[in-house]
C-alpha cells in the first residue's frame, strides 16, 4: 500500500512539474539539456579493464575549464532548486485542492445513455476536489417526458445536495459548476432555484465536438430583436417567444395559445452562444422585456424558448423572482397535436413551489390546471 501511494505521488509530481505553464519543468528541462550537452560533448569516458576496473573521465578541451565548471554548478543549482520549488508548490496546491470543493451539477434528461461525465471535463484551472451531483430527469424513454410531475422533486433534491455540501465547507472554498441536457422547462427551473447559490460556472455540451465545453467563446455581438410589444393591447397574459437557436414558428404557437405574442429573435439563428458575455447580454434583454411587459400590466408570461441548455439556465438565473410577472415555461413536443402541451409554473412572484401546468383541453391557457 505504501509503495502504491509513493508511486502515485511520484507520477502526479512528475505530471505537475511538466504541466503547461509550469516554470519548474522548464528549469529542469533547460538545465538537464545543458548538462547533457556539456558531459556528452566535452568528456570522454575511458573504461580500463585490467587487474582493477578503472573508469576515467577525461576532458577533450572543447570548452575551457573556467567556463564549463561554473556552468555545470549553475545548471545543477537550477535543477535542484526547480525540483525543490516544484515539490513545495505541489504540496501547497494539493492542500488547497483538498480544502476546496467543486460541486459539479450535471443534468441528464434527453438521452438514456450516460455519455461523458461533466465532472471529468471541468477545466483544470478550477481547483478543488470534484463532487458530482447528478440531476437525473430521464424516464426510460429517449427524448420523451411522460410524467413531468415526477421531475420537480428531482430538481429540488439536487439543490438540497448542493446546499448541504456548501454548508459543510467555507463558502469561499466552494465552486459550483453546472451543465446539462435536460428539457427546457426543467433547465429554466434549475436556473431559477440555483440563482441563490452565488457564482456558478456554466458549461454546455458541444454537439459538433461531442464534448463538454465552458462558455469561453468570443462575443459576436448578435442580440435579440424585439417585436410585438405594441400589439398586446392591455392584455394581462402574453406569450413571449424567444428564438435563440431555432425559430419559434407561428403555426406551432397557434396550436396551443390564443394570446398576443411578443417575440425576441436572432437575426442569425446560426450565431453561436459560447460567449459568457453574450449570454449575459441576452439574459439582460429577456429581463428588460419582462420588465416592459410588467409595466404594461401583464401579470402572466407564457414563455416559449428555443435555445441551448446553457442559455435556458442563464435566463432562469436572471429572471427576477420578486418583481417580474408570473411565469410558465413550456415544453415543445413536435409529435403532439398541441405543440406545447405542458409547462412549469416557476416559483416567482409569490408562487412558493414550482408546479406542472397542462395545456391539453383549451387553446387559451387562462385557466391552466395545476398538476
Short mmCIF file of C-alpha atoms in Angstrom, two decimals:
data_model
loop_
_atom_site.label_atom_id
_atom_site.label_comp_id
_atom_site.label_asym_id
_atom_site.label_seq_id
_atom_site.Cartn_x
_atom_site.Cartn_y
_atom_site.Cartn_z
CA UNK A 1 0.00 0.00 0.00
CA UNK A 2 2.80 2.41 0.91
CA UNK A 3 4.63 1.64 -2.32
CA UNK A 4 1.48 2.20 -4.38
CA UNK A 5 0.93 5.54 -2.64
CA UNK A 6 4.56 6.53 -3.25
CA UNK A 7 4.35 5.53 -6.94
CA UNK A 8 1.14 7.53 -7.35
CA UNK A 9 2.69 10.54 -5.63
CA UNK A 10 5.77 10.43 -7.87
CA UNK A 11 3.68 10.11 -11.01
CA UNK A 12 1.46 13.02 -10.01
CA UNK A 13 4.51 15.11 -9.11
CA UNK A 14 6.14 14.47 -12.49
CA UNK A 15 2.88 15.37 -14.27
CA UNK A 16 2.70 18.51 -12.12
CA UNK A 17 6.26 19.55 -12.99
CA UNK A 18 5.77 19.22 -16.72
CA UNK A 19 2.23 20.54 -16.91
CA UNK A 20 1.60 23.51 -19.23
CA UNK A 21 2.69 26.82 -17.65
CA UNK A 22 4.91 25.04 -15.11
CA UNK A 23 8.13 27.08 -14.84
CA UNK A 24 9.79 24.40 -12.68
CA UNK A 25 9.55 21.91 -15.54
CA UNK A 26 11.14 24.44 -17.89
CA UNK A 27 14.01 24.97 -15.42
CA UNK A 28 14.59 21.23 -15.09
CA UNK A 29 14.43 20.67 -18.85
CA UNK A 30 16.80 23.53 -19.70
CA UNK A 31 19.40 22.71 -17.03
CA UNK A 32 19.31 18.98 -17.85
CA UNK A 33 19.78 19.73 -21.55
CA UNK A 34 22.84 21.90 -20.87
CA UNK A 35 24.37 19.30 -18.55
CA UNK A 36 23.88 16.55 -21.11
CA UNK A 37 25.45 18.73 -23.80
CA UNK A 38 28.47 19.52 -21.61
CA UNK A 39 29.11 16.00 -20.37
CA UNK A 40 28.34 14.43 -23.72
CA UNK A 41 30.39 16.77 -25.83
CA UNK A 42 33.21 17.75 -23.53
CA UNK A 43 34.13 14.49 -21.81
CA UNK A 44 35.13 11.03 -22.92
CA UNK A 45 34.72 8.03 -20.71
CA UNK A 46 37.60 5.57 -20.71
CA UNK A 47 36.99 2.16 -19.31
CA UNK A 48 40.23 0.36 -18.46
CA UNK A 49 39.87 -3.28 -17.57
CA UNK A 50 42.84 -4.96 -16.02
CA UNK A 51 43.66 -6.02 -12.54
CA UNK A 52 41.43 -3.16 -11.44
CA UNK A 53 38.34 -1.66 -13.00
CA UNK A 54 39.25 1.90 -13.81
CA UNK A 55 36.66 4.42 -15.05
CA UNK A 56 38.26 7.70 -16.01
CA UNK A 57 36.68 10.89 -17.34
CA UNK A 58 38.96 13.00 -19.48
CA UNK A 59 38.33 16.43 -20.91
CA UNK A 60 38.52 16.98 -24.65
CA UNK A 61 39.15 20.71 -24.02
CA UNK A 62 36.29 21.79 -26.31
CA UNK A 63 35.04 24.06 -23.50
CA UNK A 64 37.59 25.76 -21.23
CA UNK A 65 37.55 24.65 -17.60
CA UNK A 66 36.88 28.17 -16.34
CA UNK A 67 33.62 28.14 -18.37
CA UNK A 68 32.43 24.59 -18.02
CA UNK A 69 32.62 24.13 -14.26
CA UNK A 70 30.74 27.33 -13.29
CA UNK A 71 28.16 26.40 -15.95
CA UNK A 72 27.82 22.90 -14.52
CA UNK A 73 27.46 24.32 -10.99
CA UNK A 74 24.77 26.79 -12.11
CA UNK A 75 22.83 24.10 -14.01
CA UNK A 76 22.94 21.71 -11.06
CA UNK A 77 21.75 24.50 -8.76
CA UNK A 78 18.90 25.36 -11.15
CA UNK A 79 17.96 21.67 -11.48
CA UNK A 80 17.88 21.04 -7.71
CA UNK A 81 16.13 24.36 -6.98
CA UNK A 82 13.46 23.64 -9.61
CA UNK A 83 12.77 20.21 -8.14
CA UNK A 84 12.55 21.60 -4.58
CA UNK A 85 10.37 24.55 -5.61
CA UNK A 86 8.14 22.24 -7.64
CA UNK A 87 7.74 19.86 -4.72
CA UNK A 88 6.90 22.71 -2.37
CA UNK A 89 4.33 24.19 -4.73
CA UNK A 90 2.93 20.72 -5.47
CA UNK A 91 2.28 20.17 -1.75
CA UNK A 92 0.80 23.64 -1.34
CA UNK A 93 -1.58 23.21 -4.29
CA UNK A 94 -2.54 19.77 -3.01
CA UNK A 95 -3.51 21.32 0.31
CA UNK A 96 -5.60 23.94 -1.49
CA UNK A 97 -7.16 21.29 -3.70
CA UNK A 98 -8.09 19.15 -0.71
CA UNK A 99 -9.66 22.14 1.02
CA UNK A 100 -11.54 23.49 -1.97
CA UNK A 101 -14.59 21.71 -3.34
CA UNK A 102 -16.01 21.86 -6.86
CA UNK A 103 -19.66 20.79 -6.85
CA UNK A 104 -20.48 19.61 -10.36
CA UNK A 105 -24.22 19.57 -11.09
CA UNK A 106 -24.91 17.54 -14.22
CA UNK A 107 -28.42 17.39 -15.60
CA UNK A 108 -29.47 14.44 -17.75
CA UNK A 109 -32.88 14.10 -19.28
CA UNK A 110 -32.90 13.96 -23.07
CA UNK A 111 -30.96 10.76 -23.72
CA UNK A 112 -30.81 7.42 -21.97
CA UNK A 113 -27.06 6.87 -22.45
CA UNK A 114 -24.73 8.11 -19.72
CA UNK A 115 -22.29 9.80 -22.10
CA UNK A 116 -19.19 11.68 -20.99
CA UNK A 117 -19.32 12.79 -17.33
CA UNK A 118 -19.28 16.53 -16.79
CA UNK A 119 -17.01 16.26 -13.72
CA UNK A 120 -14.17 14.89 -15.87
CA UNK A 121 -14.43 17.86 -18.23
CA UNK A 122 -14.23 20.66 -15.65
CA UNK A 123 -11.20 22.81 -16.58
CA UNK A 124 -8.07 22.17 -14.52
CA UNK A 125 -7.79 25.85 -13.57
CA UNK A 126 -10.88 25.37 -11.39
CA UNK A 127 -9.02 23.98 -8.40
CA UNK A 128 -10.70 21.65 -5.95
CA UNK A 129 -12.00 18.18 -5.27
CA UNK A 130 -14.73 17.29 -7.77
CA UNK A 131 -18.05 16.35 -6.14
CA UNK A 132 -20.58 15.19 -8.76
CA UNK A 133 -24.28 15.83 -8.17
CA UNK A 134 -26.49 14.08 -10.72
CA UNK A 135 -29.77 15.71 -11.71
CA UNK A 136 -31.31 12.68 -13.40
CA UNK A 137 -34.54 13.57 -15.20
CA UNK A 138 -34.63 10.56 -17.51
CA UNK A 139 -37.81 8.49 -17.66
CA UNK A 140 -36.64 5.48 -19.68
CA UNK A 141 -37.98 6.89 -22.94
CA UNK A 142 -35.34 8.50 -25.09
CA UNK A 143 -36.09 12.20 -25.60
CA UNK A 144 -39.65 11.99 -24.26
CA UNK A 145 -41.03 13.20 -20.91
CA UNK A 146 -44.00 11.02 -19.99
CA UNK A 147 -44.59 12.18 -16.40
CA UNK A 148 -43.26 15.71 -15.85
CA UNK A 149 -44.83 15.83 -12.37
CA UNK A 150 -42.22 13.36 -11.16
CA UNK A 151 -39.32 15.56 -12.20
CA UNK A 152 -39.89 18.54 -9.91
CA UNK A 153 -38.72 16.74 -6.72
CA UNK A 154 -35.50 15.75 -8.50
CA UNK A 155 -34.64 19.39 -9.17
CA UNK A 156 -35.27 20.30 -5.53
CA UNK A 157 -33.24 17.30 -4.40
CA UNK A 158 -30.24 18.43 -6.44
CA UNK A 159 -30.48 21.88 -4.91
CA UNK A 160 -30.57 20.45 -1.39
CA UNK A 161 -27.49 18.35 -2.15
CA UNK A 162 -25.60 21.44 -3.28
CA UNK A 163 -26.71 23.37 -0.19
CA UNK A 164 -25.59 20.52 2.06
CA UNK A 165 -22.10 20.41 0.54
CA UNK A 166 -21.88 24.19 0.71
CA UNK A 167 -22.80 24.30 4.39
CA UNK A 168 -20.15 21.72 5.22
CA UNK A 169 -17.40 23.96 3.83
CA UNK A 170 -16.37 27.59 3.84
CA UNK A 171 -18.38 29.23 1.07
CA UNK A 172 -15.27 30.81 -0.44
CA UNK A 173 -13.80 27.31 -0.87
CA UNK A 174 -16.79 26.05 -2.88
CA UNK A 175 -17.30 26.44 -6.63
CA UNK A 176 -20.49 25.26 -8.32
CA UNK A 177 -20.30 24.07 -11.94
CA UNK A 178 -23.48 23.38 -13.93
CA UNK A 179 -24.02 21.65 -17.25
CA UNK A 180 -26.85 19.56 -18.59
CA UNK A 181 -29.01 18.14 -21.33
CA UNK A 182 -32.48 18.48 -19.85
CA UNK A 183 -35.89 19.71 -21.09
CA UNK A 184 -36.14 23.48 -21.41
CA UNK A 185 -38.70 23.99 -18.58
CA UNK A 186 -36.59 21.96 -16.14
CA UNK A 187 -33.40 23.73 -17.21
CA UNK A 188 -35.03 27.13 -16.71
CA UNK A 189 -36.38 25.99 -13.33
CA UNK A 190 -32.91 24.82 -12.31
CA UNK A 191 -31.57 28.27 -13.14
CA UNK A 192 -34.32 29.94 -11.10
CA UNK A 193 -33.80 27.87 -7.95
CA UNK A 194 -29.98 27.81 -8.20
CA UNK A 195 -29.80 31.57 -8.52
CA UNK A 196 -29.24 31.93 -4.76
CA UNK A 197 -26.17 29.67 -4.82
CA UNK A 198 -23.89 32.53 -5.83
CA UNK A 199 -21.38 32.44 -8.67
CA UNK A 200 -21.83 29.40 -10.92
CA UNK A 201 -19.56 28.25 -13.73
CA UNK A 202 -21.79 27.18 -16.63
CA UNK A 203 -20.75 24.58 -19.21
CA UNK A 204 -22.64 23.07 -22.14
CA UNK A 205 -22.45 20.12 -24.49
CA UNK A 206 -20.80 20.95 -27.81
CA UNK A 207 -22.68 18.76 -30.28
CA UNK A 208 -20.13 19.36 -33.03
CA UNK A 209 -17.04 18.46 -30.98
CA UNK A 210 -19.05 15.95 -28.87
CA UNK A 211 -17.62 17.14 -25.57
CA UNK A 212 -18.41 19.41 -22.64
CA UNK A 213 -17.21 22.97 -23.08
CA UNK A 214 -17.12 26.12 -20.94
CA UNK A 215 -18.56 29.39 -22.23
CA UNK A 216 -15.17 30.55 -23.46
CA UNK A 217 -16.01 31.79 -26.97
CA UNK A 218 -15.90 35.29 -28.40
CA UNK A 219 -18.93 37.59 -28.34
CA UNK A 220 -20.05 38.08 -31.95
CA UNK A 221 -22.32 40.99 -30.99
CA UNK A 222 -25.56 39.30 -32.10
CA UNK A 223 -28.53 40.31 -29.95
CA UNK A 224 -32.28 39.73 -29.80
CA UNK A 225 -34.68 41.85 -31.80
CA UNK A 226 -37.93 42.75 -30.02
CA UNK A 227 -41.22 42.51 -31.92
CA UNK A 228 -44.90 42.72 -31.00
CA UNK A 229 -44.65 44.79 -27.83
CA UNK A 230 -47.01 47.47 -29.17
CA UNK A 231 -49.69 44.91 -30.04
CA UNK A 232 -50.50 43.47 -26.61
CA UNK A 233 -53.43 45.92 -26.17
CA UNK A 234 -53.55 45.81 -22.38
CA UNK A 235 -53.66 42.01 -22.15
CA UNK A 236 -52.80 40.60 -18.76
CA UNK A 237 -51.38 37.39 -20.32
CA UNK A 238 -48.97 37.19 -23.25
CA UNK A 239 -46.82 34.62 -24.99
CA UNK A 240 -43.13 35.54 -25.05
CA UNK A 241 -41.47 33.56 -27.85
CA UNK A 242 -37.67 33.56 -27.61
CA UNK A 243 -35.82 32.19 -30.65
CA UNK A 244 -32.15 31.78 -29.77
CA UNK A 245 -31.14 28.57 -31.57
CA UNK A 246 -34.27 27.68 -33.55
CA UNK A 247 -37.22 29.69 -34.83
CA UNK A 248 -40.36 29.53 -32.71
CA UNK A 249 -42.84 29.05 -35.53
CA UNK A 250 -46.13 30.93 -35.53
CA UNK A 251 -48.16 27.88 -36.58
CA UNK A 252 -46.80 25.88 -33.65
CA UNK A 253 -47.68 28.63 -31.18
CA UNK A 254 -51.22 28.75 -32.60
CA UNK A 255 -51.81 25.09 -31.71
CA UNK A 256 -51.65 25.89 -28.01
CA UNK A 257 -52.28 29.60 -27.43
CA UNK A 258 -54.79 32.28 -28.39
CA UNK A 259 -52.93 35.20 -26.86
CA UNK A 260 -50.86 38.18 -28.01
CA UNK A 261 -47.33 37.10 -28.94
CA UNK A 262 -44.21 39.13 -28.19
CA UNK A 263 -41.06 37.90 -29.90
CA UNK A 264 -37.36 38.02 -29.18
CA UNK A 265 -35.41 36.61 -32.10
CA UNK A 266 -31.92 36.46 -33.51
CA UNK A 267 -31.16 37.81 -36.97
CA UNK A 268 -28.82 34.84 -37.46
CA UNK A 269 -30.00 31.67 -35.73
CA UNK A 270 -26.68 30.02 -36.62
CA UNK A 271 -24.92 32.53 -34.39
CA UNK A 272 -23.05 30.58 -31.66
CA UNK A 273 -23.72 31.23 -27.98
CA UNK A 274 -20.39 30.12 -26.48
CA UNK A 275 -19.63 33.53 -25.01
CA UNK A 276 -20.48 34.21 -21.38
CA UNK A 277 -20.62 37.94 -22.16
CA UNK A 278 -23.09 37.32 -24.98
CA UNK A 279 -25.32 35.10 -22.85
CA UNK A 280 -25.30 37.72 -20.09
CA UNK A 281 -26.39 40.36 -22.62
CA UNK A 282 -29.17 38.12 -23.98
CA UNK A 283 -30.36 37.38 -20.43
CA UNK A 284 -30.49 41.10 -19.74
CA UNK A 285 -32.63 41.61 -22.86
CA UNK A 286 -35.13 39.00 -21.68
CA UNK A 287 -35.18 40.62 -18.24
CA UNK A 288 -35.77 44.06 -19.76
CA UNK A 289 -38.58 42.71 -21.95
CA UNK A 290 -40.30 41.08 -18.97
CA UNK A 291 -39.98 44.36 -17.11
CA UNK A 292 -41.60 46.23 -20.01
CA UNK A 293 -44.45 43.70 -20.04
CA UNK A 294 -44.96 44.14 -16.30
CA UNK A 295 -45.09 47.90 -16.76
CA UNK A 296 -47.86 47.41 -19.34
CA UNK A 297 -49.99 45.42 -16.89
CA UNK A 298 -49.05 41.88 -17.87
CA UNK A 299 -49.37 39.52 -14.89
CA UNK A 300 -48.55 36.19 -16.53
CA UNK A 301 -45.96 35.39 -19.20
CA UNK A 302 -46.15 32.13 -21.15
CA UNK A 303 -42.54 31.62 -22.18
CA UNK A 304 -41.67 29.57 -25.26
CA UNK A 305 -37.93 29.19 -25.51
CA UNK A 306 -35.85 27.60 -28.27
CA UNK A 307 -32.28 27.70 -27.00
CA UNK A 308 -29.36 25.56 -25.95
CA UNK A 309 -29.18 24.34 -22.37
CA UNK A 310 -26.77 26.94 -21.03
CA UNK A 311 -28.86 29.80 -22.43
CA UNK A 312 -32.04 28.45 -20.79
CA UNK A 313 -30.21 28.01 -17.48
CA UNK A 314 -28.76 31.53 -17.51
CA UNK A 315 -32.12 33.03 -18.46
CA UNK A 316 -33.63 31.29 -15.44
CA UNK A 317 -30.94 32.68 -13.15
CA UNK A 318 -31.52 36.20 -14.44
CA UNK A 319 -35.32 36.23 -14.01
CA UNK A 320 -36.30 38.44 -11.06
CA UNK A 321 -38.31 36.26 -8.69
CA UNK A 322 -39.96 39.15 -6.86
CA UNK A 323 -40.74 41.93 -9.29
CA UNK A 324 -41.39 40.38 -12.69
CA UNK A 325 -44.73 38.78 -13.79
CA UNK A 326 -45.67 35.19 -13.02
CA UNK A 327 -44.10 32.81 -15.48
CA UNK A 328 -44.84 29.44 -17.11
CA UNK A 329 -42.13 27.90 -19.29
CA UNK A 330 -43.33 25.35 -21.84
CA UNK A 331 -42.06 22.10 -23.29
CA UNK A 332 -42.10 21.67 -27.07
CA UNK A 333 -43.33 18.29 -28.33
CA UNK A 334 -43.02 18.01 -32.12
CA UNK A 335 -45.19 14.88 -32.28
CA UNK A 336 -48.05 16.33 -30.24
CA UNK A 337 -51.16 17.93 -31.72
CA UNK A 338 -50.67 20.76 -29.29
CA UNK A 339 -47.00 21.56 -29.69
CA UNK A 340 -46.75 22.96 -26.16
CA UNK A 341 -48.79 20.50 -24.06
CA UNK A 342 -47.36 21.33 -20.65
CA UNK A 343 -45.12 23.74 -18.81
CA UNK A 344 -43.67 24.55 -15.42
CA UNK A 345 -45.05 27.41 -13.36
CA UNK A 346 -41.95 29.00 -11.89
CA UNK A 347 -41.58 29.84 -8.19
CA UNK A 348 -41.66 33.61 -8.77
CA UNK A 349 -43.91 36.49 -7.79
CA UNK A 350 -45.42 34.78 -4.76
CA UNK A 351 -45.54 31.24 -6.15
CA UNK A 352 -43.86 29.20 -3.41
CA UNK A 353 -43.24 25.93 -5.22
CA UNK A 354 -42.99 25.06 -8.93
CA UNK A 355 -45.84 23.09 -10.44
CA UNK A 356 -46.75 21.45 -13.72
CA UNK A 357 -49.50 23.14 -15.74
CA UNK A 358 -51.16 21.39 -18.66
CA UNK A 359 -52.40 22.84 -21.90
CA UNK A 360 -54.38 19.86 -23.19
CA UNK A 361 -58.01 20.94 -23.14
CA UNK A 362 -58.09 24.56 -24.18
CA UNK A 363 -56.29 26.88 -26.55
CA UNK A 364 -56.42 29.84 -24.22
CA UNK A 365 -54.46 28.86 -21.10
CA UNK A 366 -56.05 31.47 -18.84
CA UNK A 367 -57.34 28.65 -16.65
CA UNK A 368 -54.38 26.32 -16.93
CA UNK A 369 -54.77 23.48 -14.48
CA UNK A 370 -52.05 22.69 -11.99
CA UNK A 371 -50.67 19.19 -11.73
#
